[in-house]
Coordinates of C-alpha atoms and ligand atoms in Angstrom, one line a residue:
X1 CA -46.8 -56.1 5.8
X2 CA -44.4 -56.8 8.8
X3 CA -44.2 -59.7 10.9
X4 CA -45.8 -57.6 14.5
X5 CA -49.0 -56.9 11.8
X6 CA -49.3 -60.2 11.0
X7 CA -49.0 -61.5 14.4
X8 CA -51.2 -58.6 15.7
X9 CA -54.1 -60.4 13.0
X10 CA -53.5 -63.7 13.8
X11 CA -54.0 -63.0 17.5
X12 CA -57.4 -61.0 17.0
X13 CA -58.7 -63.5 14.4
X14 CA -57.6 -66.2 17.2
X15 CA -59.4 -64.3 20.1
X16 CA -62.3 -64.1 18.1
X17 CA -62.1 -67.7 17.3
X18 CA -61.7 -68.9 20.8
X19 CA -64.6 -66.5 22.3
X20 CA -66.8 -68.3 19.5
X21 CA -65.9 -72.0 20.8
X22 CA -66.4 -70.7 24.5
X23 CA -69.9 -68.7 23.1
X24 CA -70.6 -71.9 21.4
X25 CA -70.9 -69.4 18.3
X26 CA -68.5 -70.2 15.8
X27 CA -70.0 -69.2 12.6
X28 CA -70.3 -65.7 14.5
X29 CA -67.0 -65.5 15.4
X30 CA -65.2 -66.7 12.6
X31 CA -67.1 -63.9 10.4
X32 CA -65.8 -61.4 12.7
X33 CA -62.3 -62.8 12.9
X34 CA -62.7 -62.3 9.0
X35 CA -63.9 -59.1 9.2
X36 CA -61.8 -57.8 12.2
X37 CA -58.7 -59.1 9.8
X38 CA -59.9 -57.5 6.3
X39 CA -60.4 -53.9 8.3
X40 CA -56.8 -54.2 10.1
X41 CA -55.2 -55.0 6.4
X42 CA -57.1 -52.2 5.1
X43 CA -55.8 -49.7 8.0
X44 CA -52.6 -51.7 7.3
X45 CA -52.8 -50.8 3.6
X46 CA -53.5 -46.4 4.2
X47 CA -50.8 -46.5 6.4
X48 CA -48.7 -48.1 3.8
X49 CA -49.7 -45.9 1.3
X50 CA -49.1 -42.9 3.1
X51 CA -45.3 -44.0 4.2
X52 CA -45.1 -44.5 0.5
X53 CA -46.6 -41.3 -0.7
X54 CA -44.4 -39.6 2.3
X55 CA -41.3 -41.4 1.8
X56 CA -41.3 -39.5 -2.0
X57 CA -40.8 -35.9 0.4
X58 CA -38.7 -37.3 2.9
X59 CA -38.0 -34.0 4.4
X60 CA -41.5 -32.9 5.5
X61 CA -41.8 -34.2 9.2
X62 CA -43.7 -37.5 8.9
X63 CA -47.2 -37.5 10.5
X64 CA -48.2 -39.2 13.8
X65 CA -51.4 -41.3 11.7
X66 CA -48.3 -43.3 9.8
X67 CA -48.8 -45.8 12.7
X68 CA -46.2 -48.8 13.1
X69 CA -44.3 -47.0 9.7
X70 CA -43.8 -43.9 12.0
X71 CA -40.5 -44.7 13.7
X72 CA -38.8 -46.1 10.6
X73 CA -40.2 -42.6 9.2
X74 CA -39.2 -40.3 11.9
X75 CA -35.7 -42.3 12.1
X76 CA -34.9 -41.9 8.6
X77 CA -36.3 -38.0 8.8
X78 CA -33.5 -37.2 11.6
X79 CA -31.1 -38.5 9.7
X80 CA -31.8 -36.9 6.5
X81 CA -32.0 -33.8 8.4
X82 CA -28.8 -34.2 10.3
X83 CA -27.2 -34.7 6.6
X84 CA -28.6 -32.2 5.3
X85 CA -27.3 -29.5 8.1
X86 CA -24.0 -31.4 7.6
X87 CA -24.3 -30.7 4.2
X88 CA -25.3 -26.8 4.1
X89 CA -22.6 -26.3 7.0
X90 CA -19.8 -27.7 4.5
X91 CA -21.5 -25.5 1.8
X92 CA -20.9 -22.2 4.1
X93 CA -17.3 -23.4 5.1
X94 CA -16.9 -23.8 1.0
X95 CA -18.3 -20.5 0.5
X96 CA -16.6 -18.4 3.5
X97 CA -13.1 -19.9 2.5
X98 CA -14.2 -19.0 -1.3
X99 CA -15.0 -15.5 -0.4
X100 CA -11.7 -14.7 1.8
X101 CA -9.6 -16.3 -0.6
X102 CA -11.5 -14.1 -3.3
X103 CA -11.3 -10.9 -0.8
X104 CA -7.3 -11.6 -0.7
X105 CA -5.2 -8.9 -1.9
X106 CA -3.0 -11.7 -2.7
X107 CA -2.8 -14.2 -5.9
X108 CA -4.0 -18.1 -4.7
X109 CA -3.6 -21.0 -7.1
X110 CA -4.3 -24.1 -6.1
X111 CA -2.4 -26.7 -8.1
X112 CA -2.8 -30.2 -8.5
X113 CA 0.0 -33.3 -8.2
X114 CA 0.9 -32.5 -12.6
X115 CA 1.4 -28.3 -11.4
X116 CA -2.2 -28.3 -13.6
X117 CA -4.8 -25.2 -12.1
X118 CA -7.6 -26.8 -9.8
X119 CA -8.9 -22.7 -8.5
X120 CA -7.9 -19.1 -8.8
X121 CA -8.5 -17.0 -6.6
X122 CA -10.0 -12.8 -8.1
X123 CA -6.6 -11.4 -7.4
X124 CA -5.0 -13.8 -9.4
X125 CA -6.9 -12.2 -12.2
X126 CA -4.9 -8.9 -11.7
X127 CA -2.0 -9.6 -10.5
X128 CA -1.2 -13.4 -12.9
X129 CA -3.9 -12.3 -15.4
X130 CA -5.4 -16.3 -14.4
X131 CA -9.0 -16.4 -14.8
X132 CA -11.6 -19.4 -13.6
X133 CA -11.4 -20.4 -17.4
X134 CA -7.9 -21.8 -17.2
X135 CA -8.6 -24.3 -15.1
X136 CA -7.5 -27.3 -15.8
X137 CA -4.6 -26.0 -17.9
X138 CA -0.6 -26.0 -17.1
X139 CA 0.8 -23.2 -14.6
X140 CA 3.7 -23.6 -16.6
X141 CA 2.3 -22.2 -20.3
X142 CA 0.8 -19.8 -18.6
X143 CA 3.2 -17.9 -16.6
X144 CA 6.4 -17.9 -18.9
X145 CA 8.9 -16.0 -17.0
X146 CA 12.2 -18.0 -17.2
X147 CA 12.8 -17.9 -13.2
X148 CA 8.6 -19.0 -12.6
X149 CA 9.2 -21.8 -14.4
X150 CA 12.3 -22.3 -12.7
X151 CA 10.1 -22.3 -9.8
X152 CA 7.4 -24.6 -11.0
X153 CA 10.1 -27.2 -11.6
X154 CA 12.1 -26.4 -8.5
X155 CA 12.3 -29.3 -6.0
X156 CA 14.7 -27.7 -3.4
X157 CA 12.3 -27.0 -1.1
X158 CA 14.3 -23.8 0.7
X159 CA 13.5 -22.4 -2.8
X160 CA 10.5 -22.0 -3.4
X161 CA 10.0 -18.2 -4.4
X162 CA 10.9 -15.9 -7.2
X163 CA 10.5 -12.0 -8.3
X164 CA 8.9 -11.5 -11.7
X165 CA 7.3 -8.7 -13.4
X166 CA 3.7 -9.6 -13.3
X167 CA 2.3 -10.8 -16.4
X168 CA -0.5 -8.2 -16.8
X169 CA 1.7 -5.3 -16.3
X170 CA 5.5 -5.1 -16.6
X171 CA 5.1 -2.4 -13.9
X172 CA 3.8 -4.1 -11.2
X173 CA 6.7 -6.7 -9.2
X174 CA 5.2 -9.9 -8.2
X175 CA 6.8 -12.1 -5.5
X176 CA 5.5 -16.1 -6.3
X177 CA 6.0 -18.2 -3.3
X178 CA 5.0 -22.1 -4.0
X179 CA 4.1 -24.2 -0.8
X180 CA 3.5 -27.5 -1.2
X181 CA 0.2 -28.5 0.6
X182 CA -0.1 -32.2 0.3
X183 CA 1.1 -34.9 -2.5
X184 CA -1.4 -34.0 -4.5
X185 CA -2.1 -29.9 -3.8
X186 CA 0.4 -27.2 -4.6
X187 CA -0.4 -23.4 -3.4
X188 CA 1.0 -21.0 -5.1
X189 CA 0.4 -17.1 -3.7
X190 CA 2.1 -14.1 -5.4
X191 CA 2.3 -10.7 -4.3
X192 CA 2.5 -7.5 -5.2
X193 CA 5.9 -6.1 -4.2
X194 CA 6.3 -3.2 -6.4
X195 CA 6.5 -0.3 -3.7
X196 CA 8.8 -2.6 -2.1
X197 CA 10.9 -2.7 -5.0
X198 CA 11.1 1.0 -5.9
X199 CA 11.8 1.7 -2.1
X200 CA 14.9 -0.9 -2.6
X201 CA 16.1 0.9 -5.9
X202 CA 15.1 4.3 -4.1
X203 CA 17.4 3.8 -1.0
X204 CA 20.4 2.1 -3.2
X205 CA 20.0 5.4 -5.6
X206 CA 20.2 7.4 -2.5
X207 CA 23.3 5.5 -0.5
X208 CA 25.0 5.6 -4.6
X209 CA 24.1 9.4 -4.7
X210 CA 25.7 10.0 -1.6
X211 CA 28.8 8.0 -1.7
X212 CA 29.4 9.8 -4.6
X213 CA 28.8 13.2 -3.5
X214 CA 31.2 12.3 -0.3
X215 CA 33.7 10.7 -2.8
X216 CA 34.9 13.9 -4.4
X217 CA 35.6 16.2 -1.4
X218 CA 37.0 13.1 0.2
X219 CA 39.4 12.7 -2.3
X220 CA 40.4 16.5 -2.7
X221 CA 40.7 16.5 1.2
X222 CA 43.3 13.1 1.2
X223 CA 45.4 14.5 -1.3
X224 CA 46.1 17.5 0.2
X225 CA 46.3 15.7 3.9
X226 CA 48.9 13.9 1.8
X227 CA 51.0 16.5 0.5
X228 CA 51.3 17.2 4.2
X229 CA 53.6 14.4 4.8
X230 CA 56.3 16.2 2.6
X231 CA 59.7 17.3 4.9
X232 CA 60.0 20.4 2.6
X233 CA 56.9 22.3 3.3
X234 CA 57.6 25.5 4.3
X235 CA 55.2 27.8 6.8
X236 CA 54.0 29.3 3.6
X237 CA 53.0 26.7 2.1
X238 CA 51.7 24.3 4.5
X239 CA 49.3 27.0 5.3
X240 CA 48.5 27.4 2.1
X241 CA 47.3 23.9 2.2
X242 CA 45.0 24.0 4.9
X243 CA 43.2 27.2 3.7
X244 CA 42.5 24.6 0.8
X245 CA 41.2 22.3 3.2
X246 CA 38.3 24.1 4.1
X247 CA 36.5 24.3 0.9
X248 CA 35.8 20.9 0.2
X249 CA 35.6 20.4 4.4
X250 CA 32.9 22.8 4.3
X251 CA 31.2 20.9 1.0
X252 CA 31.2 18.0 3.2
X253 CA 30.1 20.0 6.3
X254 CA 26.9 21.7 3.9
X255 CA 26.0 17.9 2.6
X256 CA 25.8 16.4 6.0
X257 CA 23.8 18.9 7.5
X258 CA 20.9 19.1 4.0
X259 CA 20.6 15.1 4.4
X260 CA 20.5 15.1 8.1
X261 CA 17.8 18.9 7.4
X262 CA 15.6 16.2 4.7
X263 CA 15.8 12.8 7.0
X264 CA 14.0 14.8 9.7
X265 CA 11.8 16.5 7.5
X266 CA 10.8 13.2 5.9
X267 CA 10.6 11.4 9.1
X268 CA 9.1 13.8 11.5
X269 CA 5.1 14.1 11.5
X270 CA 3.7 16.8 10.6
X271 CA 4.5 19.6 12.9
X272 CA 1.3 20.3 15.9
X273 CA -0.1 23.4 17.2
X274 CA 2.5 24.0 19.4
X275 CA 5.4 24.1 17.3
X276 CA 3.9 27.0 15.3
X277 CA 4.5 30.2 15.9
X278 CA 3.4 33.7 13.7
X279 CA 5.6 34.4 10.6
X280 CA 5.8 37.9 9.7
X281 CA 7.4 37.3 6.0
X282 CA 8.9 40.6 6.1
X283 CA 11.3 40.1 8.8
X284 CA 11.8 36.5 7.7
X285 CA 12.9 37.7 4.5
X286 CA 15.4 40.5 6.3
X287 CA 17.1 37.9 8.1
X288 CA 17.9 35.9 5.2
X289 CA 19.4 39.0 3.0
X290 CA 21.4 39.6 6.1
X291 CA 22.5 36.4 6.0
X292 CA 23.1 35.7 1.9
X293 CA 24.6 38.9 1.2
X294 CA 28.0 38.1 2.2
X295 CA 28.1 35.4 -0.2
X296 CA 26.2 37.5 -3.3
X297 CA 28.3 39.0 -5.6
X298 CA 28.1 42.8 -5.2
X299 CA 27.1 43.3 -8.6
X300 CA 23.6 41.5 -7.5
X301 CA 21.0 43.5 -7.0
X302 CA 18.2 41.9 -4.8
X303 CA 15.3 43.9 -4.2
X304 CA 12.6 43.2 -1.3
X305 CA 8.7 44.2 -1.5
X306 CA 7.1 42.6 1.5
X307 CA 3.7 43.5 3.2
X308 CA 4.0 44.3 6.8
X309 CA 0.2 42.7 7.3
X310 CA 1.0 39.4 5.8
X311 CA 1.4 36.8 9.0
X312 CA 1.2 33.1 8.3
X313 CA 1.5 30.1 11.2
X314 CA 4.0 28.0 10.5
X315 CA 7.4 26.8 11.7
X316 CA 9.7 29.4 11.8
X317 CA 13.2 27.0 11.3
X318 CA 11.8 25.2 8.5
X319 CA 10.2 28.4 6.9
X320 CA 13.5 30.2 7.0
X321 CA 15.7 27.5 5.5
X322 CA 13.4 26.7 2.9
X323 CA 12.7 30.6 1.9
X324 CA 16.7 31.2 2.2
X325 CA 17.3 28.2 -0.3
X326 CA 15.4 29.7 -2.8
X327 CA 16.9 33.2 -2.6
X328 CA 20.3 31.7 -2.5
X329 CA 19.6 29.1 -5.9
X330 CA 18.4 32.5 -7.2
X331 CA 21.7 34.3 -6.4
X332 CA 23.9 31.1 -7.2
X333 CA 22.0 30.7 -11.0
X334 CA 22.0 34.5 -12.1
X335 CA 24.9 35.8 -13.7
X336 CA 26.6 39.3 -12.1
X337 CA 24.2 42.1 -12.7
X338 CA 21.1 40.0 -12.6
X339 CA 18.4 41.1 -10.3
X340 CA 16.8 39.2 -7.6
X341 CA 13.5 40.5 -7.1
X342 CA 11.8 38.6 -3.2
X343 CA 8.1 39.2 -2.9
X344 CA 5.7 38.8 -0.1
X345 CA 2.0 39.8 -0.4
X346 CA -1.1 38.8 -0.4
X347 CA -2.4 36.7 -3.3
X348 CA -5.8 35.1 -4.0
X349 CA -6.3 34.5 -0.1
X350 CA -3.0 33.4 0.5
X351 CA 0.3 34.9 1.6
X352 CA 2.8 34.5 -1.3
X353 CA 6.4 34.2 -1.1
X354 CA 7.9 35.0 -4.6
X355 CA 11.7 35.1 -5.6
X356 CA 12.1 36.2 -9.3
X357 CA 16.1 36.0 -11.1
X358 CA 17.4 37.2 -14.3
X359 CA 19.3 34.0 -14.3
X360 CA 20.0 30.8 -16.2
X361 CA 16.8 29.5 -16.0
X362 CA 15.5 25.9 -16.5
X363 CA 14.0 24.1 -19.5
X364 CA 10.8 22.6 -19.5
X365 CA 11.4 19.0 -19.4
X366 CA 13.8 19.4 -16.3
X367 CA 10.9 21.1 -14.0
X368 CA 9.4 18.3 -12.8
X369 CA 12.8 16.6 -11.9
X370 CA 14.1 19.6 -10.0
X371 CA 12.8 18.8 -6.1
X372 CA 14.7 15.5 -6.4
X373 CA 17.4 14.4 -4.2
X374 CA 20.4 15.2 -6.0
X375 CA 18.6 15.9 -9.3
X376 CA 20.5 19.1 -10.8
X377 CA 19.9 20.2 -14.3
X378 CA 23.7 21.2 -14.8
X379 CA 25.8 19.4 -12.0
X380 CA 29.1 21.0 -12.7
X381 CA 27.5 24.3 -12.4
X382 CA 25.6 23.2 -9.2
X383 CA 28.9 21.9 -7.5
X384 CA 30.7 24.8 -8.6
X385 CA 28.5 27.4 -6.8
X386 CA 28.6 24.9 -3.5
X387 CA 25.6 23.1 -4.0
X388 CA 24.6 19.8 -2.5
X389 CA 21.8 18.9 -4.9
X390 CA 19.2 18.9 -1.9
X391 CA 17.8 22.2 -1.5
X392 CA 14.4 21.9 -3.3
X393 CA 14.2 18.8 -1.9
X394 CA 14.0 20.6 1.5
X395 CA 11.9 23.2 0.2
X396 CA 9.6 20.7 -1.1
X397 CA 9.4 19.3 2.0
X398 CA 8.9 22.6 4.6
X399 CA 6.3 23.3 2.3
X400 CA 4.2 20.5 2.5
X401 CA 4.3 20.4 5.7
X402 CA 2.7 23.8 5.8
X403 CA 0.1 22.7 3.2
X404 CA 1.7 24.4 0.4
X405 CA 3.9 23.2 -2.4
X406 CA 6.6 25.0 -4.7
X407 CA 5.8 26.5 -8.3
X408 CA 8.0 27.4 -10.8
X409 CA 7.8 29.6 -14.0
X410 CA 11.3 29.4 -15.9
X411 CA 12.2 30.2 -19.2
X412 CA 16.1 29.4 -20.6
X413 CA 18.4 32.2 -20.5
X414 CA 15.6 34.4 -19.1
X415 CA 15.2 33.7 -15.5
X416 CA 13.0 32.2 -13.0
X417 CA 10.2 32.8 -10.7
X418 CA 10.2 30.1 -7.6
X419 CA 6.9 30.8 -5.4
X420 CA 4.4 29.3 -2.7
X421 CA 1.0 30.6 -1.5
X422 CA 0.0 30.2 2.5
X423 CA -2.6 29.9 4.1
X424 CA -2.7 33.3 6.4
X425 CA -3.0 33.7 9.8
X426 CA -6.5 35.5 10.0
X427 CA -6.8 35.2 13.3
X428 CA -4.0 36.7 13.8
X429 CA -4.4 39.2 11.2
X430 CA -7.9 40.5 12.8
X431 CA -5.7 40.8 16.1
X432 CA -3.3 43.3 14.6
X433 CA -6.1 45.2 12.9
X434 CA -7.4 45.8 16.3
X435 CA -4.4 46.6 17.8
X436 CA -3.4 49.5 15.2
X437 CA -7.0 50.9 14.9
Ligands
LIG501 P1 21.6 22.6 -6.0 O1 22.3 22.4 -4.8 O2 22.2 21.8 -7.2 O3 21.3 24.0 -6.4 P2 18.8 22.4 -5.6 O4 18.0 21.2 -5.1 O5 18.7 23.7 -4.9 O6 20.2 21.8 -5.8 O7 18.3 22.7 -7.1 C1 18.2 21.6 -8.0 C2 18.5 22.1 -9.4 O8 17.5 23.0 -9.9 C3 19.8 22.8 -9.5 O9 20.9 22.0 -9.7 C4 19.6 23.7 -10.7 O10 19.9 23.0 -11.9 C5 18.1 24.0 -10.7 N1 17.8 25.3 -10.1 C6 17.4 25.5 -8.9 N2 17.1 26.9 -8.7 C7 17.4 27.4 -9.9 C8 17.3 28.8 -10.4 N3 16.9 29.8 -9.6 N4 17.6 29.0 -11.6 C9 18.0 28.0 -12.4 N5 18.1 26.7 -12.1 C10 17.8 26.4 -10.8

């Protein structure tokens, strides 16, 4: 019972008291003082009880009946449920920050002050092959690659990354990066930089390829400039010199032009309505024997069969150079005598552009290497015949920017058969149909 209860009591029990000395009815009063005291307690006690019974489920809203409990009560309600909404909101913030770090496409580890796992993150389950279980455990006899741990023991804060293969698969490139957080927190992220990579070992390939494609010409064309420092040339001979100029000039001329041909390909989007014209493969294919058969040995034969009805969109520069590689690899791999059969008709739909030789022909395990950059099955032979190692490279990439792609049927020492289907112009087609009925 609190003191304002007792008080409260004393001064009923005391009213009552006096009114019975001024009433002259003191036995009266002091049997309702007693009796006005014993029904107060008893409120007093249900009240009590009632706090008590509440105060076990503090956070139902406390009743207005709790009388002088029901401030303490609604007090200590408001602050259970301010604590509680605290609380719950720090739960979300946990939950939000678990779920983005878990939706990272990243590796997180969070390491304590001894480099031991406090959290993983889901990608550090694919990428560091961590799971929740090693918590707890070292960083360091888990990720054993000599420059992590390196890394883990690293103080120099300027260096705090490495490149490993990752741990799961020897494939994928991870890059760790370790940021220290606090005293006691380490984060460690890693990424996956594999594309990165191959790009890097693609574009040093390609500047290595090229250099030494350049290198050979280069060095034919200094030695003769050279031998043009002699005072005893005659006319003769000096002019013999440059005629031998112009081969490997030209080699150089051929390369330049294919890489600058594939950088434009590679880096152009892909070509839009109005860059497209109608290709009628027939005359297509008569401009490119005009222009090969100064080059083709007159003991060639090249034989055309094209369908005048035939009309694709495309673009007619890239269709032309990619068509005109393939006729001239055909010419350049067949031995004198060998025929060179060109082909355009309609197949399954499609307008197909065949060339068929009688020539050296590929093996197997070489075909898919073929449309690389400076991939050549027999280089000497390649170089030889003037080649730069890039056509099908071109060819592969005209035609898939005309949503086609290059097929080959090759059998060694019997020849090959280099085609591509179309999609025809029907549209156009209908047109001519019209026109000529
Ligand atoms: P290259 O300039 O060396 O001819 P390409 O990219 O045009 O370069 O061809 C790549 C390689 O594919 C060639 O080096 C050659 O080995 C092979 N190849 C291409 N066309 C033919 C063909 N018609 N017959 C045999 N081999 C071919």
């Amino acid at each position: 019972m609190n003191l304002s209860t007792i008080v409260r009591v004393f001064v009923l029990a005391g009213a009552f008291i006096l009114g019975g000395v001024l009433l002259n009815q003191i036995l009266v009063a002091a049997i309702l003082a007693v009796l006005s005291c014993v029904l107060m307690m008893a409120l007093h006690l249900r009240r009590h009880n009632k706090f008590k019974s509440w105060i076990s489920h503090p956070l139902t809203p406390p009743a207005n009946d709790l009388g002088e409990y029901y401030p303490t009560a609604k007090r200590m309600h408001t602050s259970i449920e301010a604590s509680r909404n605290r609380s719950r909101s720090l739960v979300n913030a946990a939950q939000k920050y678990k779920s983005i770090a878990n939706n990272l496409p990243d590796a997180l580890v969070i390491l304590n002050d001894r480099m031991t796992i406090e959290s993983v993150n889901r990608s550090a389950t694919a990428l560091l092959g961590l799971t929740p279980k090693d918590v707890g455990k070292s960083i360091a006899t888990l990720i054993r690659h000599p420059d992590a741990q390196a890394l883990f023991k690293s103080e120099n804060e300027s260096m705090m990354w490495a490149d490993i293969p990752s741990p799961v698969s020897s494939e994928t490139r991870l890059e760790l990066r370790l940021f220290r957080v606090s005293e006691q927190e380490t984060m460690l992220m890693a990424r996956d930089v594999s594309d990165m990579s191959r790009l890097l070992a693609v574009r040093q390939d390609f500047i290595a390829n090229v250099s030494h494609e350049l290198r050979t010409p280069l060095t034919v064309l200094i030695g003769y400039i050279e031998s043009l420092h002699s005072d005893e040339l005659d006319r003769r001979t000096l002019l013999e010199v440059v005629q031998r100029l112009d081969a490997p000039a030209q080699r150089m001329k051929s390369l330049v032009e294919d890489l600058l041909t594939l950088t434009r390909l590679e880096s152009s989007p892909a070509p839009d309505l109005s860059s497209l014209s109608n290709i009628d493969g027939q005359s297509l294919i008569s401009a490119i024997i005009e222009e090969v058969q100064p080059f083709a040995s007159t003991s060639h034969r090249i034989t055309v069969d094209a369908s005048t009805d035939v009309v694709v969109r495309g673009v007619h520069v890239e269709l032309y150079s990619a068509f005109l590689n393939l006729v001239s690899n055909a010419l350049r791999y067949s031995p004198d005598g060998g025929e060179v059969a060109i082909k355009w008709y309609r197949h399954d739909g499609s307008a197909r552009f065949s060339v068929q030789d009688e020539g050296v022909g590929i093996e197997p395990q070489f075909l898919p290497r073929i449309t690389e950059r400076f991939y050549r099955v027999d280089p000497a032979s390649s170089r030889v015949t003037g080649g730069t190692g890039l056509g099908l490279a071109i060819v592969k990439h005209v035609l898939k920017r005309h949503q086609s792609s290059l097929q080959v049927q090759s059998k060694l020492g019997q020849g090959s058969t280099f085609y591509c289907d179309l999609p025809i112009n029907r549209i156009e087609e209908e047109n001519l149909e019209h026109e000529t009925s």
